[in-house]
């Protein structure tokens, strides 16, 4: 589990996350040119938080109004099931393709959300030392617990999505040394962001929307890792990552 605390003169926040995850994996060679890596994932996460904060969610405009802090106890539960399959195909002695598919289903505060993420990796062996590689794929993740809270969040927010692209190479000048370098671009969408929008209910009351899936973030950069094998079971590495991102809510 994890815990975070924040405090001010008249406010306080205490968050506790309890997470349990399990993976069942099966992998091996199916024949001379095919390998399979598949499995199931199970995730259980319970978030509890205690806050001492001014509560103004029953006011349309609270600017200029002093609201005394109140003690608030909230929580959220997430249960996730996932299945994945990676198939390695040796197209030639030099070219290898790895198509994969991941399916996820989440039950968050009683509401189900799902995602389907196809991916593809290509590797081409130039010679004994150099290998070129490229990949493209879809990735998804569930919203954070606080964003789906029935009172202070929005239980209708959905899963966040991203498309990743990458191009790089691997260089192995000797058995002990190797270099892994790539450039990447990630286009994230449907990000959960805060909003101050207010909607009118059928009975004439008003409700804060709080969170919506309207965020977008694009990032690009490069990574390089230099690895040195010391023994068969021990190794060391030096890595560097540069990234530049822009976000629009």
mmCIF file of C-alpha atoms in Angstrom:
data_model
loop_
_atom_site.group_PDB
_atom_site.id
_atom_site.type_symbol
_atom_site.label_atom_id
_atom_site.label_comp_id
_atom_site.label_asym_id
_atom_site.label_seq_id
_atom_site.Cartn_x
_atom_site.Cartn_y
_atom_site.Cartn_z
ATOM 1 C CA UNK A 1 0.000 0.000 0.000
ATOM 2 C CA UNK A 2 0.962 3.651 -0.278
ATOM 3 C CA UNK A 3 0.155 6.652 1.847
ATOM 4 C CA UNK A 4 0.401 10.391 1.221
ATOM 5 C CA UNK A 5 -0.160 13.322 3.561
ATOM 6 C CA UNK A 6 -0.683 17.024 2.880
ATOM 7 C CA UNK A 7 -1.560 19.715 5.357
ATOM 8 C CA UNK A 8 -2.155 23.454 5.564
ATOM 9 C CA UNK A 9 -3.248 25.840 8.339
ATOM 10 C CA UNK A 10 -6.883 24.708 8.177
ATOM 11 C CA UNK A 11 -6.859 21.669 5.879
ATOM 12 C CA UNK A 12 -5.409 18.167 5.877
ATOM 13 C CA UNK A 13 -5.395 15.142 3.597
ATOM 14 C CA UNK A 14 -4.517 11.514 4.241
ATOM 15 C CA UNK A 15 -4.597 8.952 1.394
ATOM 16 C CA UNK A 16 -4.032 5.198 1.674
ATOM 17 C CA UNK A 17 -3.778 2.919 -1.382
ATOM 18 C CA UNK A 18 -3.932 -0.884 -0.982
ATOM 19 C CA UNK A 19 -2.995 -2.705 -4.197
ATOM 20 C CA UNK A 20 -2.812 -6.398 -5.031
ATOM 21 C CA UNK A 21 -1.795 -7.664 -8.472
ATOM 22 C CA UNK A 22 -1.189 -11.119 -9.931
ATOM 23 C CA UNK A 23 -0.001 -12.387 -13.332
ATOM 24 C CA UNK A 24 -0.330 -15.875 -14.805
ATOM 25 C CA UNK A 25 2.102 -16.254 -17.726
ATOM 26 C CA UNK A 26 2.692 -18.972 -20.318
ATOM 27 C CA UNK A 27 5.442 -18.606 -22.900
ATOM 28 C CA UNK A 28 7.478 -20.786 -25.201
ATOM 29 C CA UNK A 29 8.251 -21.778 -28.793
ATOM 30 C CA UNK A 30 5.366 -23.179 -30.837
ATOM 31 C CA UNK A 31 7.525 -24.234 -33.790
ATOM 32 C CA UNK A 32 10.722 -23.225 -35.572
ATOM 33 C CA UNK A 33 9.483 -19.730 -36.490
ATOM 34 C CA UNK A 34 6.747 -19.021 -33.933
ATOM 35 C CA UNK A 35 6.913 -18.103 -30.247
ATOM 36 C CA UNK A 36 4.005 -17.320 -27.924
ATOM 37 C CA UNK A 37 3.883 -15.206 -24.770
ATOM 38 C CA UNK A 38 0.419 -14.991 -23.219
ATOM 39 C CA UNK A 39 -1.159 -14.564 -19.822
ATOM 40 C CA UNK A 40 -3.784 -13.142 -17.500
ATOM 41 C CA UNK A 41 -3.546 -10.176 -15.118
ATOM 42 C CA UNK A 42 -5.664 -9.464 -12.043
ATOM 43 C CA UNK A 43 -5.629 -6.115 -10.225
ATOM 44 C CA UNK A 44 -7.359 -5.109 -6.991
ATOM 45 C CA UNK A 45 -6.965 -1.557 -5.658
ATOM 46 C CA UNK A 46 -8.747 0.062 -2.736
ATOM 47 C CA UNK A 47 -8.208 3.761 -2.063
ATOM 48 C CA UNK A 48 -9.265 5.448 1.163
ATOM 49 C CA UNK A 49 -8.795 9.096 1.958
ATOM 50 C CA UNK A 50 -9.608 11.296 4.909
ATOM 51 C CA UNK A 51 -9.732 15.051 4.407
ATOM 52 C CA UNK A 52 -10.378 18.173 6.429
ATOM 53 C CA UNK A 53 -11.467 20.660 3.767
ATOM 54 C CA UNK A 54 -14.056 23.389 3.136
ATOM 55 C CA UNK A 55 -16.962 21.804 1.255
ATOM 56 C CA UNK A 56 -18.597 24.184 -1.212
ATOM 57 C CA UNK A 57 -20.034 21.738 -3.742
ATOM 58 C CA UNK A 58 -23.559 22.886 -2.879
ATOM 59 C CA UNK A 59 -22.757 26.476 -3.893
ATOM 60 C CA UNK A 60 -22.838 27.704 -7.481
ATOM 61 C CA UNK A 61 -20.323 30.475 -6.799
ATOM 62 C CA UNK A 62 -18.318 30.254 -3.576
ATOM 63 C CA UNK A 63 -15.913 33.136 -4.256
ATOM 64 C CA UNK A 64 -15.783 35.554 -1.346
ATOM 65 C CA UNK A 65 -17.537 33.117 1.019
ATOM 66 C CA UNK A 66 -15.700 31.635 4.007
ATOM 67 C CA UNK A 67 -16.575 27.972 4.429
ATOM 68 C CA UNK A 68 -15.438 26.158 7.574
ATOM 69 C CA UNK A 69 -13.526 22.896 6.980
ATOM 70 C CA UNK A 70 -15.409 19.635 7.463
ATOM 71 C CA UNK A 71 -14.148 16.105 8.046
ATOM 72 C CA UNK A 72 -14.652 13.921 4.971
ATOM 73 C CA UNK A 73 -14.145 10.158 4.648
ATOM 74 C CA UNK A 74 -14.200 8.792 1.090
ATOM 75 C CA UNK A 75 -13.001 5.732 -0.798
ATOM 76 C CA UNK A 76 -13.004 3.954 -4.140
ATOM 77 C CA UNK A 77 -12.489 0.353 -5.256
ATOM 78 C CA UNK A 78 -11.095 -0.884 -8.579
ATOM 79 C CA UNK A 79 -11.079 -4.472 -9.819
ATOM 80 C CA UNK A 80 -9.367 -5.217 -13.112
ATOM 81 C CA UNK A 81 -8.966 -8.264 -15.352
ATOM 82 C CA UNK A 82 -6.622 -8.354 -18.342
ATOM 83 C CA UNK A 83 -5.507 -10.823 -20.997
ATOM 84 C CA UNK A 84 -2.635 -10.443 -23.445
ATOM 85 C CA UNK A 85 -0.983 -12.422 -26.233
ATOM 86 C CA UNK A 86 2.316 -11.720 -28.029
ATOM 87 C CA UNK A 87 3.195 -13.826 -31.072
ATOM 88 C CA UNK A 88 6.784 -13.746 -32.324
ATOM 89 C CA UNK A 89 7.071 -14.502 -36.056
ATOM 90 C CA UNK A 90 10.494 -15.112 -37.621
ATOM 91 C CA UNK A 91 9.593 -13.947 -41.118
ATOM 92 C CA UNK A 92 13.196 -14.433 -42.280
ATOM 93 C CA UNK A 93 16.511 -15.069 -40.563
ATOM 94 C CA UNK A 94 16.846 -11.283 -40.163
ATOM 95 C CA UNK A 95 13.274 -9.979 -39.786
ATOM 96 C CA UNK A 96 11.069 -10.693 -36.771
ATOM 97 C CA UNK A 97 7.540 -9.356 -36.258
ATOM 98 C CA UNK A 98 5.742 -9.400 -32.896
ATOM 99 C CA UNK A 99 2.029 -8.572 -33.161
ATOM 100 C CA UNK A 100 0.216 -8.446 -29.839
ATOM 101 C CA UNK A 101 -3.206 -7.774 -28.405
ATOM 102 C CA UNK A 102 -4.258 -6.769 -24.895
ATOM 103 C CA UNK A 103 -7.805 -6.793 -23.512
ATOM 104 C CA UNK A 104 -8.694 -5.129 -20.209
ATOM 105 C CA UNK A 105 -11.912 -4.888 -18.225
ATOM 106 C CA UNK A 106 -12.274 -2.767 -15.095
ATOM 107 C CA UNK A 107 -15.031 -2.583 -12.505
ATOM 108 C CA UNK A 108 -14.671 0.828 -10.852
ATOM 109 C CA UNK A 109 -17.185 1.813 -8.205
ATOM 110 C CA UNK A 110 -19.748 -0.542 -9.718
ATOM 111 C CA UNK A 111 -19.345 0.634 -13.326
ATOM 112 C CA UNK A 112 -17.532 -1.400 -15.979
ATOM 113 C CA UNK A 113 -14.994 0.029 -18.424
ATOM 114 C CA UNK A 114 -13.022 -1.821 -21.073
ATOM 115 C CA UNK A 115 -10.222 -1.349 -23.582
ATOM 116 C CA UNK A 116 -8.705 -3.183 -26.565
ATOM 117 C CA UNK A 117 -5.069 -2.389 -27.399
ATOM 118 C CA UNK A 118 -3.338 -3.817 -30.517
ATOM 119 C CA UNK A 119 0.446 -3.417 -30.868
ATOM 120 C CA UNK A 120 3.190 -4.322 -33.331
ATOM 121 C CA UNK A 121 6.979 -4.571 -32.931
ATOM 122 C CA UNK A 122 9.429 -5.155 -35.807
ATOM 123 C CA UNK A 123 13.095 -6.118 -35.440
ATOM 124 C CA UNK A 124 15.597 -6.405 -38.298
ATOM 125 C CA UNK A 125 19.073 -7.831 -37.730
ATOM 126 C CA UNK A 126 21.509 -5.846 -39.882
ATOM 127 C CA UNK A 127 24.563 -7.901 -38.889
ATOM 128 C CA UNK A 128 26.009 -9.631 -35.850
ATOM 129 C CA UNK A 129 26.310 -6.343 -33.917
ATOM 130 C CA UNK A 130 23.472 -4.124 -35.148
ATOM 131 C CA UNK A 131 19.679 -4.570 -34.925
ATOM 132 C CA UNK A 132 17.107 -2.009 -36.093
ATOM 133 C CA UNK A 133 13.710 -1.876 -34.374
ATOM 134 C CA UNK A 134 10.389 -0.056 -34.623
ATOM 135 C CA UNK A 135 7.054 -0.249 -32.851
ATOM 136 C CA UNK A 136 3.546 1.195 -32.798
ATOM 137 C CA UNK A 137 0.825 0.416 -30.308
ATOM 138 C CA UNK A 138 -2.206 1.433 -28.318
ATOM 139 C CA UNK A 139 -2.072 1.745 -24.521
ATOM 140 C CA UNK A 140 -4.835 2.389 -21.979
ATOM 141 C CA UNK A 141 -5.178 2.978 -18.259
ATOM 142 C CA UNK A 142 -8.152 3.407 -15.900
ATOM 143 C CA UNK A 143 -8.950 6.776 -14.280
ATOM 144 C CA UNK A 144 -7.530 7.551 -10.854
ATOM 145 C CA UNK A 145 -9.778 6.748 -7.853
ATOM 146 C CA UNK A 146 -10.390 10.361 -6.838
ATOM 147 C CA UNK A 147 -11.710 11.260 -10.289
ATOM 148 C CA UNK A 148 -14.556 8.692 -10.115
ATOM 149 C CA UNK A 149 -15.732 9.612 -6.613
ATOM 150 C CA UNK A 150 -19.511 9.968 -6.649
ATOM 151 C CA UNK A 151 -19.428 13.267 -4.755
ATOM 152 C CA UNK A 152 -16.133 15.023 -5.501
ATOM 153 C CA UNK A 153 -15.383 13.347 -8.833
ATOM 154 C CA UNK A 154 -17.340 12.129 -11.831
ATOM 155 C CA UNK A 155 -18.358 8.440 -11.893
ATOM 156 C CA UNK A 156 -18.904 8.683 -15.657
ATOM 157 C CA UNK A 157 -15.299 9.407 -16.682
ATOM 158 C CA UNK A 158 -13.769 6.736 -18.895
ATOM 159 C CA UNK A 159 -10.438 5.121 -19.634
ATOM 160 C CA UNK A 160 -7.457 7.179 -20.831
ATOM 161 C CA UNK A 161 -5.837 6.175 -24.149
ATOM 162 C CA UNK A 162 -2.519 6.702 -25.937
ATOM 163 C CA UNK A 163 -0.798 5.777 -29.197
ATOM 164 C CA UNK A 164 2.971 5.201 -29.030
ATOM 165 C CA UNK A 165 5.469 5.214 -31.924
ATOM 166 C CA UNK A 166 9.147 4.329 -31.670
ATOM 167 C CA UNK A 167 12.216 3.841 -33.868
ATOM 168 C CA UNK A 168 15.682 2.807 -32.762
ATOM 169 C CA UNK A 169 18.588 0.394 -32.804
ATOM 170 C CA UNK A 170 20.570 -2.003 -30.628
ATOM 171 C CA UNK A 171 24.354 -2.264 -30.876
ATOM 172 C CA UNK A 172 26.310 -5.071 -29.245
ATOM 173 C CA UNK A 173 30.008 -4.586 -29.962
ATOM 174 C CA UNK A 174 31.017 -7.378 -27.565
ATOM 175 C CA UNK A 175 29.491 -9.951 -25.266
ATOM 176 C CA UNK A 176 29.805 -7.642 -22.248
ATOM 177 C CA UNK A 177 28.748 -4.312 -23.781
ATOM 178 C CA UNK A 178 25.497 -3.238 -25.458
ATOM 179 C CA UNK A 179 23.823 0.057 -26.440
ATOM 180 C CA UNK A 180 20.055 0.537 -26.807
ATOM 181 C CA UNK A 181 18.864 3.813 -28.348
ATOM 182 C CA UNK A 182 15.440 4.957 -29.611
ATOM 183 C CA UNK A 183 13.366 8.014 -30.432
ATOM 184 C CA UNK A 184 9.666 8.009 -29.593
ATOM 185 C CA UNK A 185 6.438 9.928 -29.981
ATOM 186 C CA UNK A 186 3.348 9.461 -27.799
ATOM 187 C CA UNK A 187 -0.110 10.910 -28.506
ATOM 188 C CA UNK A 188 -2.287 10.705 -25.394
ATOM 189 C CA UNK A 189 -6.010 11.419 -25.499
ATOM 190 C CA UNK A 190 -9.127 11.179 -23.338
ATOM 191 C CA UNK A 191 -7.076 12.257 -20.319
ATOM 192 C CA UNK A 192 -9.075 12.941 -17.164
ATOM 193 C CA UNK A 193 -8.771 16.644 -16.284
ATOM 194 C CA UNK A 194 -10.512 18.941 -13.819
ATOM 195 C CA UNK A 195 -13.318 21.218 -14.954
ATOM 196 C CA UNK A 196 -15.379 23.852 -13.184
ATOM 197 C CA UNK A 197 -18.464 23.174 -15.318
ATOM 198 C CA UNK A 198 -21.837 22.939 -13.602
ATOM 199 C CA UNK A 199 -24.815 21.024 -14.990
ATOM 200 C CA UNK A 200 -28.487 21.412 -14.111
ATOM 201 C CA UNK A 201 -30.366 18.317 -12.984
ATOM 202 C CA UNK A 202 -33.949 17.433 -13.898
ATOM 203 C CA UNK A 203 -35.188 18.499 -10.457
ATOM 204 C CA UNK A 204 -33.740 21.991 -10.854
ATOM 205 C CA UNK A 205 -30.676 21.426 -8.658
ATOM 206 C CA UNK A 206 -27.106 21.853 -9.868
ATOM 207 C CA UNK A 207 -24.166 19.435 -9.837
ATOM 208 C CA UNK A 208 -20.478 20.080 -10.369
ATOM 209 C CA UNK A 209 -19.049 17.981 -13.215
ATOM 210 C CA UNK A 210 -15.553 18.047 -11.614
ATOM 211 C CA UNK A 211 -13.725 15.790 -14.134
ATOM 212 C CA UNK A 212 -14.034 15.064 -17.868
ATOM 213 C CA UNK A 213 -12.090 13.064 -20.495
ATOM 214 C CA UNK A 214 -11.048 16.091 -22.541
ATOM 215 C CA UNK A 215 -7.297 16.274 -21.950
ATOM 216 C CA UNK A 216 -4.710 15.708 -24.679
ATOM 217 C CA UNK A 217 -0.956 15.435 -24.300
ATOM 218 C CA UNK A 218 1.713 14.908 -26.952
ATOM 219 C CA UNK A 219 5.275 14.019 -26.031
ATOM 220 C CA UNK A 220 8.432 13.169 -27.932
ATOM 221 C CA UNK A 221 11.989 12.426 -27.011
ATOM 222 C CA UNK A 222 14.761 9.869 -27.034
ATOM 223 C CA UNK A 223 16.283 7.294 -24.703
ATOM 224 C CA UNK A 224 19.712 5.711 -24.597
ATOM 225 C CA UNK A 225 20.995 2.952 -22.315
ATOM 226 C CA UNK A 226 24.541 1.597 -22.113
ATOM 227 C CA UNK A 227 24.722 -1.802 -20.446
ATOM 228 C CA UNK A 228 27.730 -3.727 -19.136
ATOM 229 C CA UNK A 229 27.483 -7.368 -18.110
ATOM 230 C CA UNK A 230 29.735 -8.059 -15.132
ATOM 231 C CA UNK A 231 28.888 -11.723 -14.572
ATOM 232 C CA UNK A 232 26.165 -14.070 -15.808
ATOM 233 C CA UNK A 233 23.855 -12.811 -13.035
ATOM 234 C CA UNK A 234 25.061 -9.235 -12.473
ATOM 235 C CA UNK A 235 25.177 -6.214 -14.747
ATOM 236 C CA UNK A 236 25.229 -2.420 -14.598
ATOM 237 C CA UNK A 237 23.866 0.270 -16.880
ATOM 238 C CA UNK A 238 23.851 4.000 -17.550
ATOM 239 C CA UNK A 239 20.764 5.570 -19.105
ATOM 240 C CA UNK A 240 19.582 9.001 -20.216
ATOM 241 C CA UNK A 241 16.112 10.152 -21.307
ATOM 242 C CA UNK A 242 15.038 13.449 -22.867
ATOM 243 C CA UNK A 243 11.352 14.256 -23.260
ATOM 244 C CA UNK A 244 9.313 17.272 -24.346
ATOM 245 C CA UNK A 245 5.557 17.388 -23.837
ATOM 246 C CA UNK A 246 2.608 19.696 -24.480
ATOM 247 C CA UNK A 247 -0.886 19.359 -23.023
ATOM 248 C CA UNK A 248 -4.271 20.773 -23.901
ATOM 249 C CA UNK A 249 -7.296 20.488 -21.591
#
